[in-house]
CSV table of C-alpha atoms in Angstrom, one decimal:
chain,number,residue,atom,x,y,z
A,183,MET,CA,-18.8,-86.5,-36.9
A,184,THR,CA,-16.7,-83.5,-35.9
A,185,LYS,CA,-15.7,-80.9,-38.4
A,186,LEU,CA,-12.6,-78.7,-38.7
A,187,ILE,CA,-11.5,-75.6,-40.5
A,188,LYS,CA,-8.4,-75.9,-42.7
A,189,GLY,CA,-6.7,-73.5,-45.0
A,190,VAL,CA,-6.0,-74.3,-48.7
A,191,LYS,CA,-3.7,-72.2,-50.8
A,192,LEU,CA,-3.9,-72.5,-54.6
A,193,ARG,CA,-2.0,-70.8,-57.5
A,194,LEU,CA,-4.1,-68.7,-59.8
A,195,TYR,CA,-3.5,-68.3,-63.5
A,196,PRO,CA,-5.8,-65.4,-64.6
A,197,ASN,CA,-6.0,-64.3,-68.2
A,198,LYS,CA,-5.5,-60.6,-69.2
A,199,GLN,CA,-9.1,-59.6,-68.7
A,200,GLN,CA,-9.2,-61.3,-65.3
A,201,GLN,CA,-6.0,-59.7,-64.3
A,202,ALA,CA,-7.5,-56.3,-65.0
A,203,GLN,CA,-10.6,-57.2,-63.0
A,204,LEU,CA,-8.4,-58.4,-60.1
A,205,TRP,CA,-6.5,-55.1,-59.9
A,206,GLN,CA,-9.8,-53.2,-60.1
A,207,MET,CA,-11.0,-55.3,-57.1
A,208,PHE,CA,-7.7,-54.7,-55.2
A,209,GLY,CA,-8.1,-50.9,-55.8
A,210,ASN,CA,-11.8,-51.0,-54.7
A,211,ASP,CA,-11.1,-52.6,-51.4
A,212,ARG,CA,-8.2,-50.2,-50.8
A,213,ARG,CA,-10.5,-47.3,-51.7
A,214,VAL,CA,-13.2,-48.4,-49.2
A,215,TRP,CA,-10.6,-48.8,-46.5
A,216,ASN,CA,-9.1,-45.4,-47.0
A,217,LEU,CA,-12.5,-43.7,-47.3
A,218,MET,CA,-13.7,-45.3,-44.0
A,219,LEU,CA,-10.5,-44.5,-42.2
A,220,ASP,CA,-10.5,-40.9,-43.4
A,221,MET,CA,-14.1,-40.5,-42.4
A,222,THR,CA,-13.3,-41.8,-38.9
A,223,LYS,CA,-10.3,-39.4,-38.6
A,224,GLN,CA,-12.3,-36.4,-39.8
A,225,ARG,CA,-15.2,-37.3,-37.5
A,226,TYR,CA,-12.9,-37.4,-34.4
A,227,GLN,CA,-11.1,-34.1,-35.4
A,228,ASN,CA,-14.4,-32.3,-35.8
A,229,ASN,CA,-15.9,-33.6,-32.6
A,230,PRO,CA,-13.6,-35.6,-30.2
A,231,SER,CA,-16.5,-36.5,-28.0
A,232,SER,CA,-18.5,-38.2,-30.8
A,233,HIS,CA,-19.1,-41.9,-30.7
A,234,PHE,CA,-17.0,-44.3,-32.8
A,235,VAL,CA,-18.8,-45.5,-35.9
A,236,ASN,CA,-19.2,-49.2,-35.4
A,237,GLU,CA,-19.2,-52.0,-38.0
A,238,TYR,CA,-22.9,-51.8,-38.6
A,239,GLY,CA,-22.7,-48.0,-39.2
A,240,MET,CA,-19.8,-48.5,-41.7
A,241,ASN,CA,-21.8,-51.2,-43.6
A,242,TYR,CA,-24.8,-48.8,-43.8
A,243,LEU,CA,-22.6,-46.2,-45.6
A,244,LEU,CA,-21.6,-48.7,-48.3
A,245,LYS,CA,-24.8,-48.1,-50.3
A,246,GLN,CA,-24.0,-44.3,-50.5
A,247,LEU,CA,-20.4,-45.0,-51.5
A,248,LYS,CA,-21.5,-47.2,-54.4
A,249,GLN,CA,-23.8,-44.4,-55.6
A,250,GLU,CA,-20.9,-41.9,-55.4
A,251,TYR,CA,-18.3,-44.3,-56.8
A,252,PRO,CA,-20.1,-46.5,-59.4
A,253,TYR,CA,-16.9,-48.6,-60.1
A,254,LEU,CA,-17.2,-50.1,-56.6
A,255,LYS,CA,-20.0,-52.3,-58.0
A,256,ASP,CA,-17.4,-54.2,-60.0
A,257,SER,CA,-16.2,-55.9,-56.8
A,258,ASP,CA,-17.7,-58.7,-54.7
A,259,ALA,CA,-20.0,-56.9,-52.3
A,260,THR,CA,-19.0,-59.1,-49.4
A,261,SER,CA,-15.4,-58.0,-49.7
A,262,PHE,CA,-16.4,-54.5,-48.4
A,263,LEU,CA,-18.0,-56.1,-45.4
A,264,VAL,CA,-14.7,-57.8,-44.6
A,265,VAL,CA,-12.8,-54.5,-45.1
A,266,ASN,CA,-15.1,-52.8,-42.5
A,267,HIS,CA,-14.8,-55.7,-40.1
A,268,ASN,CA,-11.0,-55.6,-40.3
A,269,LEU,CA,-10.9,-51.8,-39.8
A,270,VAL,CA,-13.2,-52.0,-36.8
A,271,GLN,CA,-11.0,-54.8,-35.3
A,272,ALA,CA,-7.9,-52.6,-35.9
A,273,PHE,CA,-9.5,-49.8,-33.9
A,274,LYS,CA,-10.5,-52.2,-31.1
A,275,MET,CA,-6.9,-53.3,-30.8
A,276,LEU,CA,-5.9,-49.6,-30.7
A,277,PHE,CA,-8.3,-48.9,-27.9
A,278,LYS,CA,-7.0,-51.9,-26.0
A,279,HIS,CA,-3.4,-50.6,-26.5
A,280,ARG,CA,-2.5,-53.7,-28.4
A,281,GLY,CA,-1.8,-52.1,-31.7
A,282,GLY,CA,-1.0,-48.9,-33.5
A,283,TYR,CA,-3.3,-46.5,-35.4
A,284,PRO,CA,-4.6,-48.0,-38.7
A,285,ARG,CA,-2.7,-46.7,-41.7
A,286,PHE,CA,-3.9,-45.8,-45.2
A,287,LYS,CA,-3.2,-48.4,-47.9
A,288,SER,CA,-1.1,-47.6,-50.9
A,289,ARG,CA,-1.5,-48.9,-54.4
A,290,HIS,CA,2.4,-49.1,-54.6
A,291,ALA,CA,2.5,-51.9,-51.9
A,292,ALA,CA,4.3,-55.0,-53.0
A,293,LYS,CA,1.3,-57.2,-51.9
A,294,GLN,CA,-2.3,-56.6,-52.8
A,295,SER,CA,-5.3,-58.7,-51.8
A,296,TYR,CA,-9.0,-58.8,-51.1
A,297,THR,CA,-11.2,-61.2,-49.1
A,298,GLY,CA,-14.8,-62.2,-49.8
A,299,ARG,CA,-17.5,-64.4,-48.2
A,300,SER,CA,-19.4,-65.3,-51.4
A,301,VAL,CA,-19.8,-68.8,-52.8
A,302,CYS,CA,-16.8,-70.3,-54.6
A,303,ILE,CA,-17.4,-73.4,-56.6
A,304,VAL,CA,-14.9,-76.1,-57.8
A,305,ILE,CA,-15.9,-76.8,-61.4
A,306,ALA,CA,-13.0,-78.9,-62.5
A,307,LYS,CA,-9.6,-80.4,-61.4
A,308,ARG,CA,-7.9,-77.1,-62.2
A,309,ARG,CA,-10.8,-74.7,-62.5
A,310,MET,CA,-12.8,-72.7,-60.0
A,311,LYS,CA,-15.7,-70.2,-60.3
A,312,LEU,CA,-15.1,-67.0,-58.3
A,313,PRO,CA,-17.5,-64.1,-57.9
A,314,LYS,CA,-17.2,-61.4,-60.6
A,315,LEU,CA,-14.4,-63.4,-62.2
A,316,GLY,CA,-16.2,-66.5,-63.5
A,317,SER,CA,-14.2,-69.5,-64.4
A,318,ILE,CA,-10.5,-69.2,-63.6
A,319,ARG,CA,-7.6,-71.6,-64.0
A,320,THR,CA,-5.9,-72.8,-60.7
A,321,SER,CA,-3.6,-75.4,-59.5
A,322,LYS,CA,-5.0,-78.7,-58.2
A,323,THR,CA,-8.3,-78.3,-56.3
A,324,SER,CA,-8.5,-81.7,-54.8
A,325,GLN,CA,-8.2,-80.4,-51.2
A,326,ALA,CA,-11.2,-78.1,-51.6
A,327,VAL,CA,-13.5,-80.6,-53.2
A,328,ASN,CA,-14.9,-82.4,-50.2
A,329,GLY,CA,-15.6,-79.3,-48.0
A,330,LYS,CA,-17.6,-76.1,-47.7
A,331,ILE,CA,-15.7,-73.0,-48.6
A,332,LYS,CA,-16.4,-70.4,-45.9
A,333,ARG,CA,-14.2,-67.5,-47.1
A,334,TYR,CA,-11.7,-66.9,-49.9
A,335,THR,CA,-8.8,-64.4,-50.4
A,336,VAL,CA,-7.2,-63.5,-53.7
A,337,SER,CA,-3.7,-62.1,-53.4
A,338,TYR,CA,-0.9,-60.8,-55.6
A,339,GLY,CA,2.6,-61.3,-54.1
A,340,PRO,CA,5.9,-59.5,-54.7
A,341,THR,CA,7.0,-62.4,-56.9
A,342,GLY,CA,4.3,-61.4,-59.5
A,343,ARG,CA,2.1,-64.4,-58.9
A,344,TYR,CA,-1.6,-64.7,-58.0
A,345,TYR,CA,-2.8,-66.9,-55.2
A,346,LEU,CA,-6.2,-68.1,-53.9
A,347,SER,CA,-6.4,-68.9,-50.1
A,348,LEU,CA,-9.5,-70.8,-49.1
A,349,GLN,CA,-11.0,-71.4,-45.6
A,350,VAL,CA,-12.6,-74.8,-46.0
A,351,GLU,CA,-14.9,-76.6,-43.5
A,352,THR,CA,-14.3,-80.3,-43.7
A,353,VAL,CA,-14.7,-83.5,-41.7
A,354,THR,CA,-12.0,-84.6,-39.4
A,355,PRO,CA,-9.6,-87.0,-41.2
A,356,GLU,CA,-9.3,-90.6,-40.1
A,357,ALA,CA,-6.7,-91.4,-37.5
A,358,LEU,CA,-3.5,-93.2,-38.6
A,359,PRO,CA,-3.0,-96.8,-37.6
A,360,LYS,CA,-1.3,-97.2,-34.2
A,361,THR,CA,2.3,-98.3,-34.1
A,362,GLY,CA,2.8,-98.5,-30.3
A,363,LYS,CA,6.1,-96.5,-30.5
A,364,THR,CA,7.3,-93.5,-28.5
A,365,VAL,CA,10.2,-91.2,-29.3
A,366,GLY,CA,11.9,-88.2,-27.9
A,367,LEU,CA,13.5,-85.4,-30.0
A,368,ASP,CA,16.4,-83.3,-29.0
A,369,VAL,CA,16.4,-80.0,-31.0
A,370,GLY,CA,19.9,-78.9,-31.9
A,371,ILE,CA,22.0,-76.4,-33.9
A,372,ALA,CA,24.3,-78.6,-36.0
A,373,ASP,CA,21.4,-81.0,-36.6
A,374,LEU,CA,17.8,-80.1,-36.8
A,375,ALA,CA,16.9,-82.9,-34.4
A,376,ILE,CA,18.2,-86.1,-32.9
A,377,SER,CA,15.8,-88.8,-31.8
A,378,SER,CA,16.1,-91.0,-28.8
A,379,ASP,CA,16.7,-93.9,-31.3
A,380,GLY,CA,19.9,-92.2,-32.4
A,381,GLU,CA,18.5,-91.1,-35.8
A,382,LYS,CA,19.7,-87.6,-36.9
A,383,PHE,CA,17.7,-85.2,-39.0
A,384,GLY,CA,19.8,-82.7,-40.8
A,385,THR,CA,19.1,-79.0,-41.2
A,386,PHE,CA,17.6,-77.6,-44.3
A,387,ASN,CA,20.2,-76.6,-46.8
A,388,ALA,CA,19.8,-74.3,-49.8
A,389,LYS,CA,23.2,-72.6,-50.0
A,390,TRP,CA,23.0,-71.5,-53.7
A,391,LEU,CA,19.5,-70.0,-53.3
A,392,GLU,CA,20.5,-68.3,-50.1
A,393,LYS,CA,23.6,-66.8,-51.9
A,394,GLN,CA,21.4,-65.6,-54.8
A,395,ALA,CA,18.8,-64.1,-52.4
A,396,THR,CA,21.6,-62.3,-50.5
A,397,LYS,CA,23.1,-60.9,-53.7
A,398,TRP,CA,19.8,-59.6,-55.0
A,399,GLN,CA,18.9,-58.2,-51.6
A,400,SER,CA,22.1,-56.1,-51.8
A,401,LYS,CA,21.3,-55.1,-55.4
A,402,TYR,CA,17.8,-54.1,-54.4
A,403,SER,CA,19.0,-51.9,-51.5
A,404,HIS,CA,21.7,-50.3,-53.7
A,405,ARG,CA,19.3,-49.5,-56.6
A,406,LYS,CA,16.6,-48.2,-54.3
A,407,TYR,CA,19.2,-45.8,-52.6
A,408,GLN,CA,20.3,-44.6,-56.1
A,409,ALA,CA,16.7,-44.0,-57.1
A,410,THR,CA,16.0,-42.1,-53.9
A,411,VAL,CA,18.9,-39.8,-54.5
A,412,ALA,CA,18.0,-39.3,-58.1
A,413,VAL,CA,14.4,-38.4,-57.2
A,414,ARG,CA,15.5,-35.8,-54.6
A,415,GLN,CA,17.9,-34.2,-57.0
A,416,TRP,CA,15.3,-34.0,-59.8
A,417,ASN,CA,12.6,-32.6,-57.5
A,418,HIS,CA,15.1,-30.0,-56.2
A,419,ASN,CA,16.1,-28.8,-59.7
A,420,HIS,CA,12.7,-29.1,-61.3
A,421,LYS,CA,9.9,-27.3,-59.5
A,422,ASP,CA,7.3,-27.7,-62.3
A,423,VAL,CA,7.5,-31.5,-62.8
A,424,LYS,CA,7.8,-33.8,-59.8
A,425,MET,CA,9.0,-37.4,-59.9
A,426,ASP,CA,8.3,-40.2,-57.5
A,427,LEU,CA,10.3,-43.2,-56.4
A,428,ASN,CA,8.0,-45.5,-58.2
A,429,ASP,CA,8.9,-43.9,-61.5
A,430,TYR,CA,12.2,-45.8,-61.4
A,431,ARG,CA,11.7,-49.4,-62.4
A,432,ASN,CA,15.3,-50.7,-61.9
A,433,TRP,CA,15.0,-51.2,-58.1
A,434,GLN,CA,11.5,-52.7,-58.5
A,435,ARG,CA,12.9,-55.4,-60.9
A,436,ALA,CA,15.5,-56.2,-58.3
A,437,GLN,CA,12.8,-56.4,-55.6
A,438,LYS,CA,10.9,-58.9,-57.6
A,439,GLN,CA,14.0,-61.0,-58.3
A,440,LYS,CA,15.1,-61.2,-54.7
A,441,ALA,CA,11.5,-62.0,-53.7
A,442,ARG,CA,11.4,-64.9,-56.1
A,443,TYR,CA,14.6,-66.4,-54.6
A,444,GLN,CA,13.3,-65.9,-51.0
A,445,GLN,CA,10.0,-67.6,-52.0
A,446,ARG,CA,11.8,-70.6,-53.4
A,447,ILE,CA,13.8,-71.0,-50.2
A,448,ALA,CA,10.6,-70.7,-48.1
A,449,ASN,CA,8.8,-73.3,-50.3
A,450,GLN,CA,11.6,-75.8,-50.2
A,451,ARG,CA,12.0,-75.3,-46.4
A,452,GLN,CA,8.3,-75.9,-45.9
A,453,ASP,CA,8.3,-78.9,-48.1
A,454,TYR,CA,11.3,-80.4,-46.2
A,455,LEU,CA,9.6,-79.9,-42.8
A,456,HIS,CA,6.3,-81.2,-44.0
A,457,LYS,CA,7.8,-84.4,-45.3
A,458,LEU,CA,9.9,-84.8,-42.1
A,459,THR,CA,6.9,-84.3,-39.7
A,460,THR,CA,4.6,-86.5,-41.7
A,461,ALA,CA,7.2,-89.4,-41.6
A,462,LEU,CA,7.5,-89.0,-37.8
A,463,VAL,CA,3.8,-88.9,-37.2
A,464,LYS,CA,3.3,-92.1,-39.3
A,465,LYS,CA,6.1,-93.9,-37.4
A,466,TYR,CA,5.4,-92.9,-33.8
A,467,ASP,CA,2.3,-92.6,-31.6
A,468,VAL,CA,3.9,-90.3,-29.0
A,469,ILE,CA,6.5,-87.7,-29.8
A,470,VAL,CA,8.1,-85.7,-27.0
A,471,ILE,CA,10.1,-82.6,-27.8
A,472,GLU,CA,12.0,-80.4,-25.3
A,473,ASP,CA,10.7,-76.9,-24.7
A,474,LEU,CA,13.8,-75.1,-26.0
A,475,LYS,CA,14.4,-72.3,-28.4
A,476,ALA,CA,17.3,-73.2,-30.7
A,477,LYS,CA,17.8,-69.5,-31.6
A,478,ASN,CA,18.5,-68.6,-28.0
A,479,LEU,CA,21.3,-71.2,-27.9
A,480,GLN,CA,23.1,-69.3,-30.6
A,481,LYS,CA,23.2,-66.1,-28.5
A,482,ASN,CA,25.2,-68.0,-25.8
A,483,HIS,CA,28.7,-68.3,-27.2
A,484,HIS,CA,29.7,-70.9,-24.6
A,485,LEU,CA,26.9,-73.3,-25.7
A,486,ALA,CA,27.0,-72.5,-29.4
């Protein structure tokens, strides 16, 4: 029996205490990343001919960091191993000229997350047990019941919601019954696709949500510009007390509002495509689609 790895994303509903714990964990992972990155930079500046500290060397330093910063013990220990692994991979991409130099992480970023390899347990239909957090309320856990959880990621998005992404090892699902039908799909611009049977599949439409997202995107840009000007004027006229862009909450509220509309559009589009593709797979055994990018058609005014 073959096995496969699939991703499962759940919504988290932490209480006040768990929210404080989550932000502590986000900060701890960010702290370890920044400390390791700063150590690597300082090491190279002091001695350019020195060898790069590999993943094993970074993991060896974690014990000393926990003694120097006791609050790091509040996090899942395996999350720091993932941080070191990701940092080493970033440097490997840099050495291969396939990526830029790793950057320091900021606590003001719109998205915060941490990843661990410890054991997560499904304890109820809408309950999971996570390391350091204990029992936490989630959305439906039916997809994660019959599988082995290999890795988990807790994230906080710009919409103000918490999510849990699971990497689950499960058995290959049973094949659908054969229908003996074959279809060809022609991808278009006016219609999403047209089948060889003459059936048309319309494009996804969310005009009102797109209009609201555009409006709040404009408000966000305008408010952020106003806040930037106000910060510069204040810092120029007051040398004793400095202000930061994050001290102004008006543009941040607009950022969250436009992110919510954009998330609703993305969710509805994903739901529409999932339902369409599921219906096609159940109806046909062989589906042939032309190798064509619809976006490139729009660049050619004669075709579009």
